[in-house]
CSV table of C-alpha atoms and ligand atoms in Angstrom, one decimal:
chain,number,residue,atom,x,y,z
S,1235,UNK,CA,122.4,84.9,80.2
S,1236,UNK,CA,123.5,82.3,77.7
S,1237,UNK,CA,124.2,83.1,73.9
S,1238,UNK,CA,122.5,81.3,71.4
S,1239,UNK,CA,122.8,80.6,68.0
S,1240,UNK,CA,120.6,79.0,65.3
S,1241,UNK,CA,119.4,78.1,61.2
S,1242,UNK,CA,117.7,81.5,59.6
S,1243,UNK,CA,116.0,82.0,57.1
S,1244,UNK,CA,117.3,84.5,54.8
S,1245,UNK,CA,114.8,83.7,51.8
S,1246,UNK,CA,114.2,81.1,49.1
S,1247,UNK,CA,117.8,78.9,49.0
S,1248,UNK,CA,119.3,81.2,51.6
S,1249,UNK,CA,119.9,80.3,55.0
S,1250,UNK,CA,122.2,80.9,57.6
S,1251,UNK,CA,123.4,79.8,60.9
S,1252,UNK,CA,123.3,83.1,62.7
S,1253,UNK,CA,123.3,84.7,66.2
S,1254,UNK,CA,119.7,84.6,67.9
S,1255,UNK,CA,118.4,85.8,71.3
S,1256,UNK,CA,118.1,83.4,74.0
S,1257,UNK,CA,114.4,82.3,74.5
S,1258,UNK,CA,112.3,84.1,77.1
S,1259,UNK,CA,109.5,82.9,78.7
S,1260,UNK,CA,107.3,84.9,76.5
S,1261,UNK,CA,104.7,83.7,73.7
S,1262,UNK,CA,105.5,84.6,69.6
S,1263,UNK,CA,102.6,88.0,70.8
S,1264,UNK,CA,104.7,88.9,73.7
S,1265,UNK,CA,102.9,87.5,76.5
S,1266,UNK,CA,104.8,85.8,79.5
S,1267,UNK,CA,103.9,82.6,79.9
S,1268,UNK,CA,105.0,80.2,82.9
S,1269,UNK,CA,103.6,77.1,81.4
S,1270,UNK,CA,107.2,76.9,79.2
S,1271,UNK,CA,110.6,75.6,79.7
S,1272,UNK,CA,113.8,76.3,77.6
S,1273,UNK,CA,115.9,73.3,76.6
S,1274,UNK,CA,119.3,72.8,75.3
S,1275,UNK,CA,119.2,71.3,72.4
S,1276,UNK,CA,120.6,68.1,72.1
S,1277,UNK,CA,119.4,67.0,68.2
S,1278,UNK,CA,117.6,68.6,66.1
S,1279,UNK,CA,117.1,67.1,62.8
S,1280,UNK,CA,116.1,68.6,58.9
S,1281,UNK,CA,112.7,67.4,57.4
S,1282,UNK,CA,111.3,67.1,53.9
S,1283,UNK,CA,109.0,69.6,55.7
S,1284,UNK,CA,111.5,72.2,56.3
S,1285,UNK,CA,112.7,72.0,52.7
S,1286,UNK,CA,109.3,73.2,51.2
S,1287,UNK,CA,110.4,76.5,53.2
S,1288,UNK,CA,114.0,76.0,51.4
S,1289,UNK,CA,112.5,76.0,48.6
S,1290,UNK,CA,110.0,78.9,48.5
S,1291,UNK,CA,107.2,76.4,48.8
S,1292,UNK,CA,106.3,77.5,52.1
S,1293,UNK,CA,106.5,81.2,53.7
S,1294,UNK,CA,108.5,81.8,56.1
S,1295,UNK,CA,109.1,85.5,57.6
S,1296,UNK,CA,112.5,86.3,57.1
S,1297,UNK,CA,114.7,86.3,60.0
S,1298,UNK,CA,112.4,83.0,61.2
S,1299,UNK,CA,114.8,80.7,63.3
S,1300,UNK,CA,113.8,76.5,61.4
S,1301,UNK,CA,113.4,73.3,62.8
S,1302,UNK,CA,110.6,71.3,64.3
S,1303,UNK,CA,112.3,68.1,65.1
S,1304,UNK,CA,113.7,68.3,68.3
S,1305,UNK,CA,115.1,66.9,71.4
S,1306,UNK,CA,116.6,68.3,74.1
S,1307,UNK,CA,117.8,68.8,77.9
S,1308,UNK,CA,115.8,70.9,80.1
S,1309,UNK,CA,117.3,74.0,81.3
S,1310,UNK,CA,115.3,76.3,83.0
S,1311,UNK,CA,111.9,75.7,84.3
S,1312,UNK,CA,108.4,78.4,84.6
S,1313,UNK,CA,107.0,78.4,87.7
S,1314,UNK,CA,103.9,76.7,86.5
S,1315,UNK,CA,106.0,73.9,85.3
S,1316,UNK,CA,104.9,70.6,87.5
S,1317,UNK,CA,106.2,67.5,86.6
S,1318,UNK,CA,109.8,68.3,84.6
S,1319,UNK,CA,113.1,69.1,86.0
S,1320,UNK,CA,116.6,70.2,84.9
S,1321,UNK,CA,118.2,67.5,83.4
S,1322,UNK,CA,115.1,65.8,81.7
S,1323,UNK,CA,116.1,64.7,78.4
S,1324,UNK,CA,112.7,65.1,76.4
S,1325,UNK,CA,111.4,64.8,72.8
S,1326,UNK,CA,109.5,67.6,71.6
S,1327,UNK,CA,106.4,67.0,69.2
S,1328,UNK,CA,106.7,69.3,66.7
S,1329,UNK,CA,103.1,70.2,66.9
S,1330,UNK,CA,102.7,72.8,69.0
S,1331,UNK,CA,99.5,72.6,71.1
S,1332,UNK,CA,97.8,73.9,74.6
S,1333,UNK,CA,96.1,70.6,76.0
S,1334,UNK,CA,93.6,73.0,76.9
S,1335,UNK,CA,91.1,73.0,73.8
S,1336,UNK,CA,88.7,70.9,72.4
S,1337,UNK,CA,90.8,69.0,70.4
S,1338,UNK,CA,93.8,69.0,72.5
S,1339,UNK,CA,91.7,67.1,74.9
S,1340,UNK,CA,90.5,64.5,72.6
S,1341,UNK,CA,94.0,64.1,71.6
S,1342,UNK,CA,94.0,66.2,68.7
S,1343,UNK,CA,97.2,67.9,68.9
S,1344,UNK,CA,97.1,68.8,65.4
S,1345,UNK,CA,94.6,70.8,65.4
S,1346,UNK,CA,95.0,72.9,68.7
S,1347,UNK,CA,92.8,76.2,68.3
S,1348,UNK,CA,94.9,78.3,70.6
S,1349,UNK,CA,98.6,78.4,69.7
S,1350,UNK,CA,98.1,79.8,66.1
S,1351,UNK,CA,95.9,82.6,65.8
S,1352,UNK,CA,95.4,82.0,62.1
S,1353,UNK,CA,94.7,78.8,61.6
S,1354,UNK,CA,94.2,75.8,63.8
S,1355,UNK,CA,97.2,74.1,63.3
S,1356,UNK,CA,100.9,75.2,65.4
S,1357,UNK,CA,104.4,74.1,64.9
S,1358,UNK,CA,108.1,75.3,65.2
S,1359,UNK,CA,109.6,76.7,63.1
S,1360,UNK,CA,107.2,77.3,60.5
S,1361,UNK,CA,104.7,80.4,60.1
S,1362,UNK,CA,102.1,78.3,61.7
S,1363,UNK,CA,101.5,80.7,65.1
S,1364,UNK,CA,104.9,82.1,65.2
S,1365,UNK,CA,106.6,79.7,67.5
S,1366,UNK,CA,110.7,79.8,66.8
S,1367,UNK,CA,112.3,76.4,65.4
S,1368,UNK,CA,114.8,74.5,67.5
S,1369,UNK,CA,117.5,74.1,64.7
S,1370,UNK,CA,119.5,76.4,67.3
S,1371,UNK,CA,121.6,75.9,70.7
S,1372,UNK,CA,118.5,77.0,72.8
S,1373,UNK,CA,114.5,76.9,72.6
S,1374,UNK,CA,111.5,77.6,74.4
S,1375,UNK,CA,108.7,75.1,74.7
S,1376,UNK,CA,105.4,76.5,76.3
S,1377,UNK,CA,102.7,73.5,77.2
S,1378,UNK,CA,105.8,71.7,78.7
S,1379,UNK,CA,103.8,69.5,80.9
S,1380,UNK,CA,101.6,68.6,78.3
S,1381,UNK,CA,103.6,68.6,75.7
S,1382,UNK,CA,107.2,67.1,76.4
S,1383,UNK,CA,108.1,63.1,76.4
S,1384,UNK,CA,110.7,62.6,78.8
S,1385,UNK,CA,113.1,59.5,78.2
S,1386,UNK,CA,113.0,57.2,81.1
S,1387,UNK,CA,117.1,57.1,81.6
S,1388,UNK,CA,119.8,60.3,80.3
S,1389,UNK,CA,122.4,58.1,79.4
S,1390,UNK,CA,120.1,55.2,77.8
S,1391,UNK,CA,118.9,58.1,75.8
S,1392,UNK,CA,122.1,59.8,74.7
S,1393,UNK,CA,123.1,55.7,73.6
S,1394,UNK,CA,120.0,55.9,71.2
S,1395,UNK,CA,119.6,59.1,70.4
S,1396,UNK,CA,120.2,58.3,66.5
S,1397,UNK,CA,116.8,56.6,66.6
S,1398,UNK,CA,115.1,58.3,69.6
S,1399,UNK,CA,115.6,62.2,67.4
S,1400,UNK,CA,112.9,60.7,65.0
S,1401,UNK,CA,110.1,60.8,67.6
S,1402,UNK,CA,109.7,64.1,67.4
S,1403,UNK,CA,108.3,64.0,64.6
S,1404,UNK,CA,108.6,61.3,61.5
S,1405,UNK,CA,108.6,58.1,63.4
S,1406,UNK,CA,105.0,58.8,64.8
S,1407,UNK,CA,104.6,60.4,61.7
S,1408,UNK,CA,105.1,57.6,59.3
S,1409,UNK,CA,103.2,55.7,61.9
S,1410,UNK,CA,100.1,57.7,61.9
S,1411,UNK,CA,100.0,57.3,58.2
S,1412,UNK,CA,100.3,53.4,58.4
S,1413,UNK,CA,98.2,53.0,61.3
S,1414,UNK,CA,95.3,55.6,60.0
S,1415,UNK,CA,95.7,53.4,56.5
S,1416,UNK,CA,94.6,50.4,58.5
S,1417,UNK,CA,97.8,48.5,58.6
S,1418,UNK,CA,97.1,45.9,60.8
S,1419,UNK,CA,98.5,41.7,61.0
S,1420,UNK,CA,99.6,40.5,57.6
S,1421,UNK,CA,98.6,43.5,55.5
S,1422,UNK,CA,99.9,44.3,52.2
S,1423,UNK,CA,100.4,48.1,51.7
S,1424,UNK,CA,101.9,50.7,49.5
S,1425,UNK,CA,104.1,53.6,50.5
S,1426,UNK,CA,104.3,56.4,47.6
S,1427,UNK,CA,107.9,57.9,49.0
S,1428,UNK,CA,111.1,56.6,50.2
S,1429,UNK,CA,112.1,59.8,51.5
S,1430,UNK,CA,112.9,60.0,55.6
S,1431,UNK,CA,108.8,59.7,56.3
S,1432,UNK,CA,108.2,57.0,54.2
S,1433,UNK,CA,110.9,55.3,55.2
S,1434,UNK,CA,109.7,55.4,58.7
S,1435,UNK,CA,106.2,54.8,57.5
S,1436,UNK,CA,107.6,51.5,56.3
S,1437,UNK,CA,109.2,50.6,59.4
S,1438,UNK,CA,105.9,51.6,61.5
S,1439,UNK,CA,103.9,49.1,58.9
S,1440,UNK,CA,106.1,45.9,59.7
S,1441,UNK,CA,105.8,46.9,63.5
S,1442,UNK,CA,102.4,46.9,63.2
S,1443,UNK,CA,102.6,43.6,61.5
S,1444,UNK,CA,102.4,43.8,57.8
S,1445,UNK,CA,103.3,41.5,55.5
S,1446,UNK,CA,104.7,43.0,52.1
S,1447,UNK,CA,105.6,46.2,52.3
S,1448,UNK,CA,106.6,48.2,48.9
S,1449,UNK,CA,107.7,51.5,48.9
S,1450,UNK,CA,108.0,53.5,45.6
S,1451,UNK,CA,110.3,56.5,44.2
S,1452,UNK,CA,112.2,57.5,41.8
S,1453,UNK,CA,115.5,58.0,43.6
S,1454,UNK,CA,117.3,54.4,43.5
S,1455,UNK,CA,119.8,55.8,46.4
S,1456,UNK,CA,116.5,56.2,48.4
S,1457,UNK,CA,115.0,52.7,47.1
S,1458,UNK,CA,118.7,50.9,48.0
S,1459,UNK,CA,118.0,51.7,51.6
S,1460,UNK,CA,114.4,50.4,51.3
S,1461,UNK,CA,115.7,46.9,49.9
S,1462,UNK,CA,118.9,46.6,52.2
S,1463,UNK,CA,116.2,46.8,55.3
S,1464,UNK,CA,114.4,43.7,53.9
S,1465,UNK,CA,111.2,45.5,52.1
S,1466,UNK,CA,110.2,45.4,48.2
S,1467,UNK,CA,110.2,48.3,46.0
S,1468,UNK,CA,108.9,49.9,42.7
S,1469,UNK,CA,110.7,52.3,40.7
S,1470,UNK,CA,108.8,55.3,39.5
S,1471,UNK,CA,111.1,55.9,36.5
S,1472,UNK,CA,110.0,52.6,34.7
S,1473,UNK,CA,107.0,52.6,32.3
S,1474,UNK,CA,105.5,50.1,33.9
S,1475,UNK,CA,102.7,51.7,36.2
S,1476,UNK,CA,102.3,51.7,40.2
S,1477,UNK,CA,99.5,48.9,40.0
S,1478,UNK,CA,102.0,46.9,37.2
S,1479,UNK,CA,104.9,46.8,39.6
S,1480,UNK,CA,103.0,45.9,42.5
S,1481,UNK,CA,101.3,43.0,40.5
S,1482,UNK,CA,104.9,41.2,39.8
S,1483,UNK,CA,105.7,41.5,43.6
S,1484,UNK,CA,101.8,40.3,44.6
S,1485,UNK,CA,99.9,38.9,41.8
S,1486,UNK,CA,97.9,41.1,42.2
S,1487,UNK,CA,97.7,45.0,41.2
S,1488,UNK,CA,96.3,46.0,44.3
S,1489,UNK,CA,97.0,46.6,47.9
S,1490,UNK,CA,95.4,46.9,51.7
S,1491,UNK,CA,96.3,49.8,52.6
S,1492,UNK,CA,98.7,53.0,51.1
S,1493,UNK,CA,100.7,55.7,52.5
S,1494,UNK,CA,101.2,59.1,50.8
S,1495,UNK,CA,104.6,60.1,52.2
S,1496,UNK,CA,105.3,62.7,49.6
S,1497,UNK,CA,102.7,65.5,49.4
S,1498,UNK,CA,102.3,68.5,46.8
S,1499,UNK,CA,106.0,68.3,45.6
S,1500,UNK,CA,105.1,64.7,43.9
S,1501,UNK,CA,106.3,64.0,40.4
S,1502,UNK,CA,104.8,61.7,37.8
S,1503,UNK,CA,106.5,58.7,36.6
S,1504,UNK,CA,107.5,56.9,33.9
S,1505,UNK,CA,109.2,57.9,30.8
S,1506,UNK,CA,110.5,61.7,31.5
S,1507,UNK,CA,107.5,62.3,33.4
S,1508,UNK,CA,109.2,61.5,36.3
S,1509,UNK,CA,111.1,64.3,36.3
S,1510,UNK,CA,108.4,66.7,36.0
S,1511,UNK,CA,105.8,67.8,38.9
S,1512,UNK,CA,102.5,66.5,39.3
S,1513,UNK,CA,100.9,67.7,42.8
S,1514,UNK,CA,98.0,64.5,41.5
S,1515,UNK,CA,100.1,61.7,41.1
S,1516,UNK,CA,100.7,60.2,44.6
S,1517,UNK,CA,97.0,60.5,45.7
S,1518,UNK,CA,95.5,59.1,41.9
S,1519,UNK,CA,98.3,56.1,42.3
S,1520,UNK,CA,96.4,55.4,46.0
S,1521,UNK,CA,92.9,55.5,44.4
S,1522,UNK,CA,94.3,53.3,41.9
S,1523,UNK,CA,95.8,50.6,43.8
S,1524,UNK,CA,94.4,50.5,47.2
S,1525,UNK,CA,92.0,48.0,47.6
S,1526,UNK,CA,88.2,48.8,47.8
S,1527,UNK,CA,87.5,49.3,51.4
S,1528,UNK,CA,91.3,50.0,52.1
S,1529,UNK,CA,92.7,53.2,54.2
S,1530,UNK,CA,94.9,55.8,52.9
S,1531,UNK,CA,97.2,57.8,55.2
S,1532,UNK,CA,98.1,60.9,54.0
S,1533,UNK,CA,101.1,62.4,55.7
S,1534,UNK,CA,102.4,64.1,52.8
S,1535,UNK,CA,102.2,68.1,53.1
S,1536,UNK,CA,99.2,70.0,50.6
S,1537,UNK,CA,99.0,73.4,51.3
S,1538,UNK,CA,96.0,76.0,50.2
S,1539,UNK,CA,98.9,78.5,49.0
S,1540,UNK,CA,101.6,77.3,46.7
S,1541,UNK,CA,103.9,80.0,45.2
S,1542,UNK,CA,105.7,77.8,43.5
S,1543,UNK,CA,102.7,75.6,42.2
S,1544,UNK,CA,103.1,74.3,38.7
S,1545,UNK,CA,99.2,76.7,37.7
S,1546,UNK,CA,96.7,78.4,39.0
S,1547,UNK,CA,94.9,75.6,40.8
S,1548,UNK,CA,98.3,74.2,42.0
S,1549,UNK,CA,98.9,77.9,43.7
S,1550,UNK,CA,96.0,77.0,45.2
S,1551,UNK,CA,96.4,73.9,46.8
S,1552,UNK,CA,93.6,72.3,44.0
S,1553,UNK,CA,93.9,69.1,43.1
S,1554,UNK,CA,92.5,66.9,39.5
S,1555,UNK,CA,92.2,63.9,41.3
S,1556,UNK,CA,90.2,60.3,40.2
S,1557,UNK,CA,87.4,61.3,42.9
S,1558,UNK,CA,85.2,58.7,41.4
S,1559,UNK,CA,87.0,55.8,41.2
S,1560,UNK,CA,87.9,56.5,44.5
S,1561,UNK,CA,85.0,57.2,46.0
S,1562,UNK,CA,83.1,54.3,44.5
S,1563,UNK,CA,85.9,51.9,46.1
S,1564,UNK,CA,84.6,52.8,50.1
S,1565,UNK,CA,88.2,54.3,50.8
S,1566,UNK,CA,88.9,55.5,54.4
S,1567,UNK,CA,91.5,58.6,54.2
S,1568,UNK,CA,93.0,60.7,56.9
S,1569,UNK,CA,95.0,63.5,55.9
S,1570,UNK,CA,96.3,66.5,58.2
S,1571,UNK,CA,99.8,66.9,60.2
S,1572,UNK,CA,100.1,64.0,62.8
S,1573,UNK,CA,99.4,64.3,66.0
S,1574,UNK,CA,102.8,63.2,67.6
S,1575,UNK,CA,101.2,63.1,71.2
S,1576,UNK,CA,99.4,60.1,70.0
S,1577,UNK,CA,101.9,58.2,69.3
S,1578,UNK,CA,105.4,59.0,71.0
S,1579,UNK,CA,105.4,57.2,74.0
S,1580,UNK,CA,104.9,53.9,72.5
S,1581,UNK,CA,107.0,54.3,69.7
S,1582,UNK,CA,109.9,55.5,72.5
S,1583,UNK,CA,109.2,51.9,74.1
S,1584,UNK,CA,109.4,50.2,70.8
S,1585,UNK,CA,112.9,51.6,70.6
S,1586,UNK,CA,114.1,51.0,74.1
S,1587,UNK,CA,113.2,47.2,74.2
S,1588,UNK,CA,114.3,47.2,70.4
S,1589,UNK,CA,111.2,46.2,68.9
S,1590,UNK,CA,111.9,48.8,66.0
S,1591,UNK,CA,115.9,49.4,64.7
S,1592,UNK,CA,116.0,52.7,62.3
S,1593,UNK,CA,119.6,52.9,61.7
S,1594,UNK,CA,119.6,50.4,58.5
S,1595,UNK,CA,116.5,52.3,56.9
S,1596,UNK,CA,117.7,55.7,57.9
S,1597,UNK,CA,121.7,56.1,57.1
S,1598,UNK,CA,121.2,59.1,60.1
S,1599,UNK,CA,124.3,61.3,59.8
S,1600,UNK,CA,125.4,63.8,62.5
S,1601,UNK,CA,126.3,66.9,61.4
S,1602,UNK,CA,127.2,70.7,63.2
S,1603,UNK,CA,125.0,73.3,63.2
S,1604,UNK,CA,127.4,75.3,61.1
S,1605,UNK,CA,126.6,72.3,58.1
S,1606,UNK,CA,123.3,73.0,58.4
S,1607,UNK,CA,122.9,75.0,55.2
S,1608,UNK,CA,124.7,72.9,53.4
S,1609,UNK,CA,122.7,69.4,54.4
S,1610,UNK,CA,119.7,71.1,53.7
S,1611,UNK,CA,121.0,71.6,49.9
S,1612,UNK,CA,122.2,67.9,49.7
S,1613,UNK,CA,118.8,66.8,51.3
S,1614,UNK,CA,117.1,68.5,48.3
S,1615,UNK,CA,119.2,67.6,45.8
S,1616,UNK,CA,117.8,63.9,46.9
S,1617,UNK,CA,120.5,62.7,49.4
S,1618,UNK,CA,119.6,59.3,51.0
S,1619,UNK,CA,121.3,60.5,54.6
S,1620,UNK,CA,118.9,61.6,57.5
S,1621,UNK,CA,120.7,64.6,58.7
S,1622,UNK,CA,120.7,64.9,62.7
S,1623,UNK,CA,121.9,68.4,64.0
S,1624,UNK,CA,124.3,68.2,67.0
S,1625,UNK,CA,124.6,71.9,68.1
S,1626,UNK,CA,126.5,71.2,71.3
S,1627,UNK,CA,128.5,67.8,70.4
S,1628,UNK,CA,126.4,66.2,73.0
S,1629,UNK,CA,126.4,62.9,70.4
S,1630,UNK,CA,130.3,63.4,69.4
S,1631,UNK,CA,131.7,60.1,70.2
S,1632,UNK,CA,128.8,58.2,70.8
S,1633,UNK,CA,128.4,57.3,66.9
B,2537,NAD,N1,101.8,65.3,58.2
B,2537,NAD,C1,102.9,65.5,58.9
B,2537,NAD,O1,102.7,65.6,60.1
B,2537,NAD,C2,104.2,65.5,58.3
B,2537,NAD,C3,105.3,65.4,59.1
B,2537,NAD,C4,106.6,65.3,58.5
B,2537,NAD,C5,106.7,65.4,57.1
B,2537,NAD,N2,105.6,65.6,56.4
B,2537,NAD,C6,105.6,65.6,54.9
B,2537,NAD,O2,105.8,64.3,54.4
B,2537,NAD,C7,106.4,64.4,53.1
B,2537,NAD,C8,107.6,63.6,53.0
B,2537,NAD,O3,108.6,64.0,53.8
B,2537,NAD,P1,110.1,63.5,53.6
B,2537,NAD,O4,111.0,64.1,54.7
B,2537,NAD,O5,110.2,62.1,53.4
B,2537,NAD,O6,110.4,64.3,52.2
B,2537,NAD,P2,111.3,64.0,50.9
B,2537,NAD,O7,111.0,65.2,50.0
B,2537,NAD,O8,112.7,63.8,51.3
B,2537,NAD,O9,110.6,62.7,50.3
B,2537,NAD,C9,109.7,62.7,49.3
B,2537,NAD,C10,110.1,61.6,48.3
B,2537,NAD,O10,109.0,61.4,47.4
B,2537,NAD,C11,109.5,61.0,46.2
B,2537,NAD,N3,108.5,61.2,45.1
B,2537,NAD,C12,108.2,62.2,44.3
B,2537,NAD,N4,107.1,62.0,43.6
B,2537,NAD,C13,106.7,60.7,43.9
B,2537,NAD,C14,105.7,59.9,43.4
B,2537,NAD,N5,104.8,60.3,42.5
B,2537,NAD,N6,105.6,58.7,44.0
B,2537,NAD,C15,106.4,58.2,44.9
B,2537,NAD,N7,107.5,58.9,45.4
B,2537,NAD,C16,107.6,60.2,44.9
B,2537,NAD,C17,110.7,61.9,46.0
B,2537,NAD,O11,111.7,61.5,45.1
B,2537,NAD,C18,111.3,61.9,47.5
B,2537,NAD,O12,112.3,60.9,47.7
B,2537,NAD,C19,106.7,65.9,52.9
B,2537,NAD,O13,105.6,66.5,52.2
B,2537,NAD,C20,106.7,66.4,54.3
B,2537,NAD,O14,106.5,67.8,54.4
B,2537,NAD,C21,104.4,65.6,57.0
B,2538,ZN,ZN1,109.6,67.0,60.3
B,2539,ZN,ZN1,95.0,73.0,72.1
């Protein structure tokens, strides 16, 4: 049996790159399941996700292996495995779900009502059904047939990996939020966020065919990357408000569509505010400047528990938002994780006949699993890398 090593969490700011077991073929409760493969992992990259568990925003149990973007090399196969075989080079979407449910079959992946006894909602590496994250040499997969994209070609694969590692989760994710806002042929939108998702959510909108795309933050390292890959900007630590900004670039204060790609961490803006949290802001900016009869996409996380929330109704995952105003405007919203399923296959062929290029947009760096803790400090202090975990130097060389 192989050894195995991977990111744990230790608590709040603490992690470290321990000794694990090797997977078995059993379920988080203990029950062997055949429906699973274990892969090698061949990237495995940090999310804006993962650091809400960093940073005590999200529970964890201690002693939880992280990581829910992953991609890998099939190793070992359960008998009830069909259609994969060692060697398969596969993206793994980080929801995990049966394609047995209700939901599952609709395409829901979600949502799956089986994998996470608590809730309706699965994923690595989170305490969403118990399921171990794949920042670690080794993991298990169960659903495999359902659930894995295989790459058409290994070695075309290993040549892209730098962009391929974001299908398994914020490429379709950033998509999702575009797509679900209505981005369509010359649309105008707004995406509150230049961190990794909305940076892929801006991507996603010009491959779907907008045609002014502004992305706004406060972090100008962030906002650098935005305007070096052709898009417009607005900087949240000006006084000038969301709908101000956007009226210089548009002449107009308003947009099609908008993007929430930064969830319950949000700040305010202007003035000092900017530095201070404000779970509201993003989702009062979208009611502000969307359009009437516009689509919001909201792939930025809220959670119903907060231990870190700002008050009471912040602990709770309540909100003070413009509900009027935006109600009265006919807005279309989706909210929820993304269902990666959806998405991955066609966003793998966008990359493989370069239709979409991420490396300008993304500055990816490749990094040991043994820098792990270290990138995940950086990415929260606001670094503008995306940092890709290579735990076996499978990309060494190739970038
Ligand atoms: N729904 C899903 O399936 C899914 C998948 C992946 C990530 N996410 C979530 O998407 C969000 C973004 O992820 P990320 O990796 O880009 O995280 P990130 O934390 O790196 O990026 C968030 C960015 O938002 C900026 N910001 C803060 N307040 C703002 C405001 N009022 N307006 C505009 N920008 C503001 C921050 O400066 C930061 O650059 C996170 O909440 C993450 O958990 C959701
Ligand atoms: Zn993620
Ligand atoms: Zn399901």
């Amino acid at each position: 049996m192989s050894s195995n090593r991977g990111v744990v969490y230790k608590g709040a700011w603490n992690l470290e790159v321990n000794d694990i077991a090797y997977p078995k073929f059993q379920d988080p409760r203990g029950k062997d399941i055949h429906h699973a493969v274990i892969i090698k992992v061949v990237s495995t990259n940090i999310c804006g996700s993962d650091q809400h568990i960093f940073r005590g925003r999200f529970t964890v149990p201690v002693g939880h292996v992280l990581g829910h973007e992953i991609t890998g090399e099939v190793v070992e196969i359960g008998k009830d495995v069909e259609f994969l075989k060692v060697g398969d080079i596969v993206s793994v979407p980080f929801n995990v779900s049966c394609g047995r449910c209700r939901n599952c079959k609709k395409g829901n992946t979600d949502v799956c009502e089986t994998v996470n006894p608590e809730a309706p909602v699965g994923a690595y590496g989170f305490d969403l059904g118990g399921w171990l994250g794949g920042q670690s040499e080794y993991c298990l997969i169960p659903y495999a047939d359902f659930q894995l994209l295989k790459f058409p070609d290994r070695e075309q694969a290993l040549d892209k990996m730098l962009d391929l590692t974001l299908v398994s989760d914020i490429l379709p994710t950033g998509y999702h939020g575009a797509f679900a806002a209505g981005v369509t042929t010359g649309s105008t939108v707004y995406i509150a966020g230049a961190g990794p998702v909305g940076r892929c959510a801006a991507e996603s909108a010009k491959l779907l065919g907008a045609s002014c795309v502004i992305v706004g933050d406060m972090n100008k390292d962030r906002l650098e990357l935005v305007k070096k890959a052709g898009m417009e900007t607005v900087d949240l630590t000006l006084d000038a408000s969301v709908a101000e900004q956007i009226e210089q670039i548009l002449g107009v204060p308003e947009v099609d569509a908008g993007v929430d790609a930064v969830g319950y961490e949000a700040h305010g803006h202007g003035d000092e505010d900017y530095k201070k949290e404000n779970p509201n802001a993003v989702i009062n900016d979208l009611f502000d400047v969307v359009r009437a009869s516009g689509g919001i996409g909201i792939p930025g996380i809220y959670t119903p528990v907060d231990p870190g929330g700002r008050d009471e109704n912040a602990k709770q995952g309540k909100l003070t938002v413009d509900w009027g105003k935006g109600w009265l405007k006919s807005l279309r919203i989706q909210t929820g994780m993304a269902p990666i399923g959806k998405y991955n296959y066609q966003i793998m062929q966008a990359i493989l006949w370069d239709r979409i290029s991420m490396k300008t947009i993304m500055n990816p760096e490749v990094i040991t699993l043994d820098e792990a803790p270290q990138a995940y400090q950086d990415f929260s202090d606001g670094s503008n890398k995306k940092f890709v975990i290579d735990p076996h130097g499978m990309l060494k060389g190739r970038y």
